[in-house]
XYZ file of C-alpha atoms in Angstrom:
734
model
C -3.468 40.387 -11.331
C -6.611 42.713 -12.522
C -4.308 45.937 -13.517
C -0.482 45.023 -13.813
C 0.817 48.402 -13.469
C 0.424 48.725 -10.029
C 4.268 47.409 -9.186
C 4.485 47.912 -5.797
C 1.243 45.337 -4.971
C 2.439 43.499 -7.554
C 6.311 43.271 -6.020
C 4.003 42.881 -2.747
C 2.080 39.948 -4.081
C 5.627 37.873 -5.144
C 7.196 38.765 -2.172
C 4.329 36.782 -0.210
C 4.459 33.453 -2.905
C 7.936 33.125 -1.623
C 7.759 32.903 1.527
C 9.917 35.743 2.112
C 7.394 38.673 2.540
C 9.087 39.746 6.861
C 11.980 39.524 8.570
C 9.828 36.720 10.794
C 9.912 34.298 7.202
C 13.183 35.661 5.955
C 15.429 34.307 9.034
C 13.724 31.366 8.845
C 15.370 27.812 8.917
C 15.035 26.146 5.477
C 12.349 23.625 5.301
C 13.214 19.517 5.392
C 12.223 18.753 1.547
C 11.374 14.697 1.874
C 13.283 13.260 -0.912
C 17.017 16.354 -0.464
C 20.250 15.788 0.909
C 20.931 18.083 3.254
C 23.398 20.221 0.648
C 21.268 20.425 -1.549
C 18.443 21.691 -0.060
C 18.733 25.159 0.072
C 18.809 24.896 -3.750
C 16.098 23.612 -4.401
C 13.905 26.487 -2.203
C 16.128 28.928 -3.714
C 14.625 27.778 -6.995
C 11.707 27.117 -6.159
C 11.540 30.491 -4.578
C 12.599 32.089 -8.863
C 9.869 30.166 -10.562
C 7.406 31.553 -8.253
C 8.690 35.109 -8.871
C 8.127 34.464 -12.588
C 4.133 33.845 -12.632
C 2.014 35.990 -14.065
C -2.203 36.572 -14.648
C -2.183 38.083 -17.478
C -0.165 35.648 -18.928
C -2.755 32.679 -17.880
C -5.371 35.133 -18.563
C -4.371 35.231 -22.748
C -3.711 31.805 -23.103
C -7.551 31.138 -21.445
C -8.324 34.014 -24.238
C -6.772 31.538 -26.822
C -7.451 28.758 -26.315
C -11.558 29.201 -24.989
C -12.055 31.779 -27.922
C -14.101 29.090 -29.840
C -15.709 25.998 -29.472
C -13.073 23.432 -30.466
C -14.869 19.831 -30.516
C -12.447 16.986 -30.820
C -12.051 16.293 -34.723
C -12.348 19.933 -35.808
C -10.460 21.981 -37.382
C -11.349 25.136 -34.628
C -8.939 21.683 -32.118
C -6.786 21.804 -34.302
C -5.805 25.283 -34.128
C -5.715 25.152 -30.131
C -3.573 21.367 -30.763
C -1.093 24.207 -33.274
C -1.235 27.136 -30.271
C -0.235 24.010 -28.059
C 2.311 23.187 -29.938
C 3.523 26.640 -30.767
C 4.043 27.596 -27.190
C 5.836 24.964 -25.914
C 8.356 25.413 -28.649
C 8.560 28.970 -28.096
C 9.248 27.930 -23.747
C 11.758 25.838 -25.011
C 10.600 22.166 -24.645
C 10.690 19.916 -27.309
C 8.037 19.629 -28.725
C 6.398 15.478 -30.254
C 2.953 14.913 -31.837
C 0.896 11.764 -31.312
C -1.463 10.893 -33.967
C -4.390 8.304 -33.029
C -6.398 6.757 -35.291
C -9.730 6.101 -33.515
C -13.566 4.852 -33.852
C -15.433 8.119 -32.913
C -19.183 9.549 -33.262
C -19.511 12.305 -36.347
C -20.598 15.338 -34.591
C -24.058 15.842 -33.003
C -26.308 13.909 -35.368
C -29.822 14.395 -35.650
C -31.378 15.014 -32.993
C -35.821 15.058 -31.664
C -37.520 14.790 -28.869
C -41.284 15.731 -29.211
C -44.055 15.213 -27.133
C -46.629 13.210 -28.585
C -49.584 11.873 -26.987
C -51.971 14.096 -25.812
C -50.564 17.322 -27.449
C -47.850 17.104 -30.014
C -45.182 19.588 -29.059
C -41.393 19.352 -29.983
C -39.491 20.093 -26.785
C -36.004 21.746 -27.112
C -33.226 20.638 -27.589
C -30.779 23.375 -27.711
C -29.928 26.803 -25.262
C -30.714 29.625 -24.872
C -29.147 32.869 -26.261
C -28.076 35.219 -23.211
C -27.399 39.533 -24.684
C -24.534 38.988 -21.863
C -23.171 36.048 -22.631
C -21.586 37.049 -26.732
C -20.170 33.040 -26.380
C -23.948 31.909 -26.303
C -24.663 32.379 -30.066
C -21.529 31.108 -32.191
C -22.891 28.967 -34.231
C -20.869 26.464 -34.088
C -22.259 25.020 -30.917
C -24.119 22.212 -30.467
C -27.377 20.971 -29.897
C -27.075 19.005 -26.499
C -26.259 15.761 -27.116
C -24.804 11.944 -25.825
C -21.867 11.133 -27.976
C -22.145 6.891 -28.518
C -26.143 7.382 -28.503
C -27.602 4.088 -30.514
C -29.457 5.358 -33.868
C -33.126 5.038 -33.796
C -36.576 6.978 -33.604
C -38.844 5.425 -30.911
C -42.950 6.357 -29.338
C -42.816 5.236 -26.502
C -45.010 5.894 -23.055
C -41.914 6.757 -20.063
C -41.104 5.547 -17.108
C -38.747 7.726 -14.305
C -35.833 5.942 -13.247
C -34.482 8.194 -10.579
C -30.472 9.050 -11.349
C -30.651 5.535 -13.587
C -28.150 3.580 -11.584
C -27.854 -0.614 -10.988
C -30.615 -0.425 -7.903
C -32.595 2.488 -9.350
C -33.753 -0.411 -12.275
C -33.214 -3.239 -9.200
C -35.939 -1.102 -6.911
C -38.578 -0.622 -10.343
C -38.221 -4.163 -10.776
C -38.497 -5.414 -7.102
C -41.762 -2.580 -7.766
C -43.556 -4.506 -9.924
C -42.061 -1.777 -12.244
C -41.015 -2.869 -16.929
C -38.891 -0.361 -18.645
C -39.842 -3.012 -21.180
C -41.116 -1.287 -24.619
C -40.238 1.869 -22.957
C -38.820 5.444 -22.794
C -36.456 6.171 -19.902
C -36.566 9.218 -17.944
C -33.655 9.650 -15.744
C -31.653 12.856 -13.813
C -28.281 13.198 -13.827
C -25.845 12.615 -11.228
C -25.469 8.872 -9.255
C -22.689 7.092 -11.532
C -21.576 8.215 -15.147
C -24.204 8.423 -17.822
C -23.303 5.932 -20.225
C -24.329 3.338 -17.190
C -27.777 5.046 -17.248
C -28.155 4.090 -20.587
C -26.356 0.490 -20.025
C -28.935 -0.543 -17.434
C -32.202 0.771 -19.394
C -31.502 -1.155 -22.346
C -29.951 -4.203 -20.188
C -33.659 -3.870 -19.404
C -35.293 -3.720 -22.549
C -35.590 -0.276 -22.409
C -36.319 1.342 -26.300
C -34.911 4.722 -25.276
C -33.662 7.538 -22.557
C -33.320 10.417 -22.175
C -31.647 12.048 -19.501
C -32.273 15.865 -17.523
C -30.312 18.595 -15.003
C -32.715 17.809 -12.525
C -33.338 21.675 -10.385
C -32.267 19.765 -6.761
C -29.570 18.979 -7.753
C -27.531 21.913 -9.972
C -30.745 24.531 -10.593
C -32.809 26.920 -9.164
C -33.020 25.000 -6.194
C -28.909 25.615 -4.839
C -28.563 29.518 -6.086
C -29.043 31.796 -8.315
C -29.426 30.193 -12.517
C -26.757 31.007 -15.064
C -27.602 33.994 -16.729
C -28.055 35.689 -13.365
C -25.648 33.180 -11.319
C -24.044 30.315 -11.309
C -26.139 27.754 -11.136
C -27.988 25.739 -14.114
C -31.097 27.823 -15.579
C -34.142 26.040 -17.822
C -31.802 25.432 -21.035
C -28.744 24.861 -19.700
C -27.802 20.647 -20.806
C -24.884 18.800 -20.144
C -22.907 17.010 -22.847
C -21.472 13.673 -22.117
C -19.601 10.955 -23.559
C -22.277 7.325 -23.446
C -19.730 5.315 -23.938
C -19.130 2.015 -21.433
C -16.624 -0.971 -22.494
C -14.706 -2.725 -20.414
C -11.495 -0.646 -21.475
C -10.401 2.904 -21.830
C -9.463 4.117 -25.696
C -10.444 3.632 -28.641
C -13.206 0.545 -28.938
C -11.279 -0.660 -31.671
C -7.601 -1.446 -30.056
C -8.215 -2.271 -26.240
C -5.153 -2.398 -25.269
C -3.397 -1.497 -28.338
C -2.351 1.748 -29.359
C -4.317 3.256 -32.490
C -1.188 4.091 -34.321
C -2.215 5.649 -37.386
C -4.218 3.461 -40.104
C -1.509 4.216 -43.357
C 1.621 2.607 -40.295
C 3.098 0.011 -40.771
C 2.216 -1.426 -37.722
C -0.989 -0.097 -37.397
C -3.297 -2.688 -35.343
C -6.285 -4.508 -36.476
C -9.475 -3.236 -35.991
C -12.517 -4.829 -34.849
C -15.487 -4.708 -35.563
C -18.022 -1.513 -34.404
C -20.916 -3.612 -34.078
C -19.026 -6.215 -31.608
C -17.298 -4.035 -28.875
C -21.109 -3.110 -27.691
C -21.908 -0.269 -28.717
C -25.125 1.706 -26.927
C -28.179 0.708 -30.043
C -30.578 2.708 -28.762
C -30.864 6.095 -28.545
C -30.507 8.207 -25.612
C -30.579 12.820 -25.467
C -29.548 14.666 -22.976
C -32.325 17.498 -21.925
C -32.382 20.506 -20.533
C -34.597 21.088 -17.268
C -36.942 23.442 -18.874
C -37.491 20.665 -21.083
C -38.033 17.262 -18.736
C -40.970 19.669 -17.324
C -42.891 19.662 -20.352
C -42.737 15.564 -19.513
C -43.136 15.239 -15.690
C -45.864 16.893 -15.471
C -48.009 15.146 -18.041
C -46.896 11.817 -16.552
C -51.036 10.551 -14.903
C -49.024 6.729 -13.464
C -50.674 5.704 -10.420
C -47.783 5.720 -7.985
C -45.741 8.737 -6.771
C -41.491 7.769 -6.779
C -40.362 6.534 -3.717
C -38.572 8.863 -1.408
C -35.430 10.130 -2.791
C -36.537 9.839 -5.746
C -38.265 13.741 -5.971
C -36.305 16.347 -7.595
C -37.226 19.529 -7.941
C -39.665 20.585 -10.459
C -43.162 22.125 -8.717
C -44.687 18.714 -9.496
C -45.151 14.899 -7.633
C -42.719 12.844 -9.592
C -44.476 9.559 -10.722
C -42.777 6.271 -11.500
C -44.862 6.078 -14.952
C -46.096 8.150 -17.839
C -49.019 6.162 -18.021
C -50.577 4.970 -21.960
C -51.925 9.202 -22.716
C -48.457 10.240 -22.287
C -46.258 8.975 -25.526
C -42.758 10.868 -26.208
C -41.022 10.361 -28.958
C -37.447 10.306 -29.538
C -35.133 10.357 -32.601
C -31.072 10.024 -32.860
C -29.135 9.628 -36.026
C -25.751 9.100 -34.365
C -22.856 8.159 -37.008
C -19.436 7.052 -36.033
C -15.962 6.883 -38.207
C -12.840 6.641 -37.227
C -11.508 10.247 -36.680
C -7.709 11.203 -36.418
C -6.589 12.752 -33.478
C -3.935 14.269 -31.554
C -1.642 14.299 -28.799
C 0.776 16.857 -27.676
C 3.457 15.686 -25.982
C 6.367 18.524 -24.724
C 9.747 16.808 -22.800
C 12.710 19.602 -20.792
C 15.121 15.817 -20.548
C 16.973 15.919 -17.056
C 19.926 17.107 -16.532
C 21.307 13.875 -14.560
C 18.424 10.898 -15.131
C 16.619 11.449 -18.678
C 15.382 8.396 -17.905
C 12.711 9.459 -14.772
C 10.127 10.930 -16.292
C 7.799 13.053 -14.222
C 4.596 13.431 -16.364
C 1.498 16.512 -15.738
C -1.325 16.294 -17.973
C -4.427 18.050 -18.965
C -6.949 17.389 -22.695
C -7.332 20.719 -24.162
C -11.103 19.116 -25.786
C -13.674 20.815 -25.134
C -17.779 20.047 -25.704
C -17.904 23.732 -26.618
C -15.573 26.134 -25.441
C -13.589 24.386 -22.316
C -12.540 27.830 -20.484
C -13.397 25.629 -17.079
C -13.084 21.804 -18.596
C -10.641 21.759 -19.619
C -8.781 24.181 -20.669
C -8.466 26.346 -17.303
C -5.673 23.365 -16.370
C -3.773 23.748 -20.107
C -3.535 27.367 -19.744
C -2.095 26.587 -16.519
C 0.056 24.039 -17.646
C 1.673 26.668 -21.084
C 2.689 29.494 -18.225
C 4.489 25.916 -15.925
C 6.505 25.084 -19.133
C 6.596 28.886 -20.224
C 8.197 29.965 -16.116
C 10.006 26.125 -16.568
C 11.693 27.041 -19.981
C 13.434 30.335 -18.540
C 14.499 28.669 -15.216
C 16.627 25.764 -17.702
C 17.268 28.174 -20.903
C 19.178 30.591 -17.290
C 21.191 26.958 -16.540
C 18.964 25.538 -14.646
C 17.425 22.725 -15.913
C 15.471 19.221 -14.276
C 17.058 16.466 -12.846
C 15.031 14.272 -14.244
C 13.043 14.645 -17.219
C 9.974 16.433 -17.341
C 6.258 15.570 -19.787
C 3.490 17.900 -19.978
C 1.128 16.198 -22.702
C -1.685 17.705 -23.765
C -4.294 14.685 -24.808
C -6.854 14.908 -27.170
C -10.183 13.678 -27.441
C -10.873 13.320 -24.196
C -14.678 13.807 -23.476
C -15.423 10.997 -26.441
C -14.219 8.797 -23.973
C -11.103 9.435 -22.691
C -9.241 7.930 -25.336
C -5.580 10.094 -26.256
C -3.975 9.607 -22.897
C -4.574 5.481 -23.301
C -3.473 5.516 -26.768
C -0.120 6.469 -26.196
C 0.167 5.195 -22.908
C -0.848 1.725 -24.057
C 2.134 2.690 -27.471
C 4.480 3.593 -24.793
C 3.592 1.043 -22.316
C 6.428 -0.766 -21.053
C 8.717 2.835 -21.527
C 5.882 3.536 -18.699
C 6.511 0.749 -16.778
C 10.457 1.495 -15.975
C 10.321 5.748 -16.706
C 7.787 7.331 -15.194
C 7.494 8.492 -11.736
C 4.533 10.109 -11.381
C 1.015 11.356 -13.493
C -0.387 14.322 -11.714
C -4.072 15.438 -13.813
C -4.755 18.839 -13.967
C -7.990 18.155 -15.898
C -9.858 21.905 -15.504
C -7.229 23.216 -12.531
C -8.627 26.065 -12.752
C -12.061 26.625 -11.536
C -12.406 28.530 -8.973
C -10.990 28.688 -6.091
C -11.324 26.214 -3.539
C -8.031 23.336 -3.645
C -9.251 19.768 -3.906
C -6.650 16.473 -4.694
C -7.096 13.170 -5.662
C -4.263 10.992 -4.986
C -2.816 7.667 -4.823
C -0.443 6.312 -1.084
C 2.728 7.660 -1.928
C 1.667 11.129 -3.788
C -0.650 12.822 -0.816
C 2.877 13.568 1.357
C 3.513 15.835 -2.143
C 1.532 16.910 -2.707
C 0.325 18.503 1.460
C 3.367 19.297 1.302
C 3.486 21.429 -1.589
C 0.342 23.310 -1.154
C 2.694 24.093 2.656
C 4.920 26.531 0.130
C 2.881 28.254 -1.414
C 1.212 31.309 -0.753
C -3.383 31.734 -1.599
C -3.300 35.057 -2.885
C -5.284 37.810 -0.997
C -4.769 36.029 2.038
C -2.295 35.285 5.195
C -2.651 31.858 3.777
C -1.362 28.776 2.342
C -2.688 27.111 0.102
C -2.741 24.413 2.683
C -4.241 26.274 5.190
C -7.119 27.452 2.962
C -7.579 23.945 2.252
C -8.255 22.869 5.714
C -10.481 26.201 6.022
C -12.599 24.931 3.162
C -14.685 21.451 1.192
C -14.940 21.762 -2.836
C -18.132 20.873 -2.811
C -17.947 19.153 -6.360
C -20.254 18.929 -8.843
C -23.608 16.652 -7.984
C -24.230 16.118 -11.548
C -21.491 13.883 -11.376
C -19.888 12.101 -8.897
C -21.579 9.818 -6.516
C -20.761 7.601 -4.708
C -16.177 7.302 -4.061
C -14.457 4.429 -2.183
C -13.981 6.694 1.819
C -10.448 7.906 1.702
C -8.174 7.226 3.707
C -7.363 10.116 5.805
C -4.419 10.440 7.775
C -5.875 13.278 11.491
C -5.912 16.822 11.192
C -5.369 16.653 7.189
C -7.606 17.818 4.660
C -9.389 14.855 2.681
C -7.120 14.014 0.153
C -9.220 11.415 -2.509
C -9.134 8.557 -3.555
C -8.637 8.513 -8.310
C -11.880 7.080 -9.742
C -13.030 7.674 -13.458
C -13.662 9.980 -15.155
C -10.596 11.217 -16.584
C -6.719 10.868 -17.808
C -5.161 9.249 -15.659
C -6.770 6.149 -15.540
C -4.307 4.683 -17.644
C -1.897 5.572 -16.284
C -2.901 4.041 -12.760
C -5.141 1.763 -13.332
C -3.559 0.213 -16.358
C 0.449 0.064 -16.209
C 0.043 1.630 -12.149
C 2.133 4.892 -12.248
C 1.519 6.758 -9.058
C -0.812 8.881 -9.818
C -2.942 12.227 -8.472
C -5.599 14.946 -10.125
C -5.845 18.165 -8.142
C -6.944 21.600 -8.659
C -8.960 24.609 -7.956
C -12.627 23.584 -8.306
C -16.325 26.229 -8.025
C -19.205 26.335 -10.173
C -19.627 24.568 -13.640
C -21.976 24.438 -16.142
C -20.727 21.375 -16.229
C -20.955 20.642 -20.305
C -22.277 22.951 -21.476
C -22.681 25.721 -24.301
C -21.921 27.945 -20.975
C -18.789 26.777 -20.125
C -16.472 29.611 -21.476
C -15.243 33.041 -20.550
C -17.877 35.125 -20.247
C -18.431 32.145 -17.283
C -15.483 31.850 -16.505
C -14.625 35.975 -15.846
C -18.280 36.353 -13.795
C -18.519 33.034 -11.826
C -14.673 31.067 -11.919
C -12.104 32.849 -10.807
C -13.284 36.790 -11.388
C -9.428 37.454 -10.336
C -7.404 35.240 -12.554
C -5.378 34.651 -9.671
C -6.546 30.855 -9.727
C -4.087 29.862 -12.548
C -0.334 31.245 -11.449
C -1.997 30.535 -8.024
C -2.134 26.565 -9.353
C 1.322 27.159 -10.989
C 2.925 27.086 -8.582
C 1.759 24.418 -6.684
C 1.650 22.208 -9.281
C 5.340 24.021 -10.224
C 6.368 22.965 -6.634
C 5.022 19.635 -6.761
C 7.364 19.072 -10.936
C 10.549 20.407 -9.142
C 10.358 18.737 -6.292
C 9.523 15.386 -8.357
C 12.111 16.028 -10.723
C 15.258 17.438 -8.374
C 14.676 14.884 -5.443
C 17.549 13.128 -4.543
C 15.585 10.335 -3.346
C 12.283 10.453 -5.332
C 9.805 11.634 -2.634
C 7.159 8.935 -2.242
C 5.501 8.814 0.845
C 6.366 5.430 1.479
C 4.531 4.907 5.063
C 1.312 5.863 3.755
C 1.355 2.401 2.007
C 0.370 0.226 4.806
C -2.861 3.235 6.411
C -4.746 2.656 3.207
C -4.542 -0.739 2.915
C -6.063 -1.252 5.503
C -8.542 1.030 5.214
C -9.260 0.076 2.100
C -9.886 -3.868 3.456
C -11.633 -2.513 6.756
C -14.307 -1.195 4.020
C -14.622 -4.448 1.546
C -14.845 -6.553 4.637
C -18.102 -3.973 5.717
C -18.885 -4.871 2.217
C -18.700 -8.770 2.241
C -20.163 -8.827 6.069
C -23.447 -7.745 4.580
C -24.088 -11.504 2.711
C -20.968 -13.618 4.730
C -21.391 -12.539 8.061
C -18.231 -14.529 8.774
C -16.067 -13.696 6.705
C -13.107 -12.070 7.829
C -10.250 -10.808 6.023
C -7.519 -11.050 8.780
C -5.451 -12.852 6.935
C -4.582 -9.576 4.676
C -4.817 -7.093 6.900
C -2.529 -9.703 9.148
C 0.371 -9.125 5.506
C -0.274 -5.300 5.997
C 0.513 -5.572 9.999
C 3.786 -7.361 8.590
C 3.901 -4.722 5.447
C 3.725 -1.863 8.029
C 6.610 -3.300 9.788
C 8.939 -3.061 6.701
C 7.643 0.222 5.241
C 9.034 2.150 8.844
C 11.872 -0.146 8.606
C 12.426 0.893 4.569
C 11.533 5.040 5.479
C 13.528 5.291 8.685
C 16.276 4.351 6.525
C 15.573 6.883 4.198
C 15.522 8.853 5.958
C 18.973 8.576 7.715
C 20.062 8.474 3.953
C 19.843 11.156 2.941
C 20.837 12.564 6.754
C 23.780 11.129 6.538
C 24.421 13.382 2.213
C 24.562 10.506 0.864
C 24.412 10.080 -2.919
C 25.885 7.394 -4.402
C 23.386 3.684 -6.271
C 20.239 7.242 -6.484
C 19.854 5.100 -10.315
C 19.291 1.786 -8.894
C 17.704 2.495 -5.580
C 15.232 5.242 -7.336
C 14.155 2.514 -10.230
C 12.778 0.406 -6.541
C 10.947 3.106 -5.502
C 9.598 3.369 -9.185
C 8.653 -0.110 -8.878
C 7.097 -0.479 -6.164
C 3.356 1.530 -7.050
C 3.819 -2.232 -9.490
C 2.961 -4.390 -7.331
C -0.438 -3.203 -8.063
C -0.545 -4.179 -11.350
C -1.692 -7.589 -12.414
C -1.162 -9.360 -15.275
C -4.656 -11.492 -15.427
C -5.892 -7.751 -14.741
C -9.181 -7.837 -12.717
C -12.858 -9.983 -13.231
C -14.987 -6.702 -14.490
C -12.048 -5.810 -16.955
C -8.770 -7.259 -17.742
C -7.385 -4.127 -19.162
C -7.706 -3.093 -15.323
C -4.317 -3.913 -14.067
C -4.244 -2.963 -10.777
C -5.662 -4.645 -8.175
C -5.424 -0.858 -5.662
C -8.011 1.001 -7.320
C -10.410 1.391 -10.631
C -13.167 3.483 -11.198
C -15.877 1.887 -10.439
C -17.533 -0.611 -13.105
C -20.709 -0.153 -11.858
C -21.016 3.844 -11.421
C -18.332 4.632 -13.884
C -16.687 7.783 -12.290
C -16.925 5.884 -8.647
C -12.738 4.610 -7.468
C -13.545 1.604 -5.820
C -10.588 0.510 -3.706
C -9.485 -3.195 -3.535
C -12.003 -3.198 -6.729
C -11.245 -7.710 -7.499
C -12.404 -7.758 -3.552
C -15.074 -4.591 -4.295
C -16.666 -6.373 -7.313
C -17.028 -10.061 -5.822
C -19.413 -7.719 -3.000
C -20.846 -6.571 -5.544
C -22.329 -9.657 -7.226
C -22.940 -10.802 -3.670
C -20.806 -13.959 -4.503
C -17.813 -15.734 -2.217
C -16.877 -17.837 -5.458
C -13.527 -15.789 -6.018
C -12.234 -14.933 -3.074
C -9.808 -17.916 -2.079
C -8.255 -16.176 -5.549
C -8.474 -13.097 -4.786
C -7.405 -12.874 -1.713
C -3.936 -15.411 -2.162
C -3.985 -12.292 -5.783
C -3.935 -9.817 -3.003
C -1.650 -11.288 -0.576
C 1.017 -11.907 -2.694
C 1.292 -8.102 -4.160
C 1.060 -6.760 -0.398
C 3.851 -9.508 -0.233
C 5.745 -8.565 -3.471
C 5.260 -4.907 -2.282
C 6.246 -5.629 1.226
C 9.732 -6.761 -0.490
C 10.896 -4.492 -2.461
C 10.549 -2.682 0.980
C 12.632 -4.386 2.474
C 14.920 -4.490 -0.492
C 15.134 -0.709 -0.777
C 15.782 -0.825 2.726
C 19.044 -3.097 2.389
C 19.902 -1.232 -0.608
C 20.062 2.308 1.497
C 21.307 0.814 4.381
C 24.086 -0.652 2.897
C 27.896 0.521 2.692
C 28.093 3.172 -0.142
C 29.786 1.501 -2.405
C 33.172 2.978 -4.930
C 32.369 4.642 -8.305
C 28.620 4.406 -8.375
C 25.454 6.698 -9.401
C 25.725 9.608 -10.164
């Protein structure tokens, strides 16, 4: 709240947030809460009201300012200061805090970078963002030039080929048009895929370097006013970012094993970095003000095909021609560096071995005001609120862990190492993983989730008021669509949407849910407030946040209420409130999508045998949901430990020891990031990978594996139904 002394306004907002602003609301019946027996529902609603009366705009803002006041790249002393602030804040709030070190391979910052036009004129190109007097943060000497982590090193001078977004299909189209990138520098724009695949595909096709730029058609003057006047990319803004494309997530040298400190007795043997497939060619990002100096001099005879023209005022050409030469030099060194995962634990009063996990990374490319630290600040505020409740005797029934990850920006490394370190324990104990990377970056709610978590998101957003309105967050969400980031995420598998619901996306790549969800099989979600972004630029600072992301600072407390509601319902429900009836619904959607992808080259292919298995699954899922409702309505609390363990293991039905063909580390047959684009989601990735190869050779094996996973899930649901339908056992449960 901007003016905390206006107590009447504050009090009225608190009443609205608690859902008791009117007599009508006061007299309304207690809402039905999924997973709770009737006798516990009123107490849970009261607890949530008490929780929602404790948010503070001032506290959220103070945390964000403390976290985002200086640039804090992973590995820097400033990032260690952020780590210490996080740990101290959670300890003061009454949480047990553990810090887990890992020694991982990382680039030592940007190294040396130079880009210049060499012929027909000599002109060095700008690789740094401008200083703006309005934005005091833009002149900090600790800010780096724009760079890509995991670039190869080299000094090359060559002709230029424009490759649109640098996607797999773009390189295939260049080849079909008779354009070779061999021995050339590729110029590609951001968007369409993960930047690391632009480098990977360029290198595979013989290019000797890559320059990546943000085009104003995607995020620049063609979309609106540019920074600092508006929130869009101006001519010097540079998107930094990782290029890491190993067929696993985490430390490149310890796939599948936690990169424990080098001096630890059980530290794993590291691979030789020359053997793990890191990029060998130099790669760097440029702002469009620099890219225009190349594009305007391209003199090849052929203009680009439809859809490849960007927003700069020139006809884009496929080739620069022999008269245009560009020099690209990058020298970047990789070394073993220590990173730190900060984990706060509030131990459950009844079920301490059942874990609710929320997480967000804390390292940033510059200040990280939106990405990631708006999420960090919100989670710190939530730990303080929950700490107050715990001190007042209202401890959660299950254990809550709030995790702050390091080294996400260089390749989602910290969360993957921690997940590998505790994989066996997480497989048994984890109820849910909820990711809140950059979770308070704007004013429009958006979410992605595994099927069983979707209902939880909907019900929590229905229980929280959207500030300065008469709508709930859910109603506001239904009336708006989060725009996302056009320079980052495209091409995901279509989400499985139920009638009358907002769109809840699929979880793809790019953040810390990857290891919990795709490697271990923990039901997961990612949620947050979205808005304008100068993604991975030096201007993701408090000036930008204050002017464009959320000048009111009310979204932080509101998001804390949504996140706290989901967390407390997971922690306190008698039976974990998964939406088990959602599995067959979503599976059917994704199976039909896979069938269409395969029929594009094998028209007679039918996925009916798997759809038939899903039809049987639906019968068991519906029966299980009915048994659960009856179990809860009758007020039973016997066998809770056993039943909740069976519920936790439902998602693990899709975890296959063999993993996926594109990367055995990705164990989930249900979801993975797209191995050809990185950010996008692949639902039923085994089938989609086969489709991407236009192959049918592995379909019999894949169908058998999928049928087994569906049958395993179906059998577990049948067992659960029987466990909940049977008579209450004397003396069992809690």
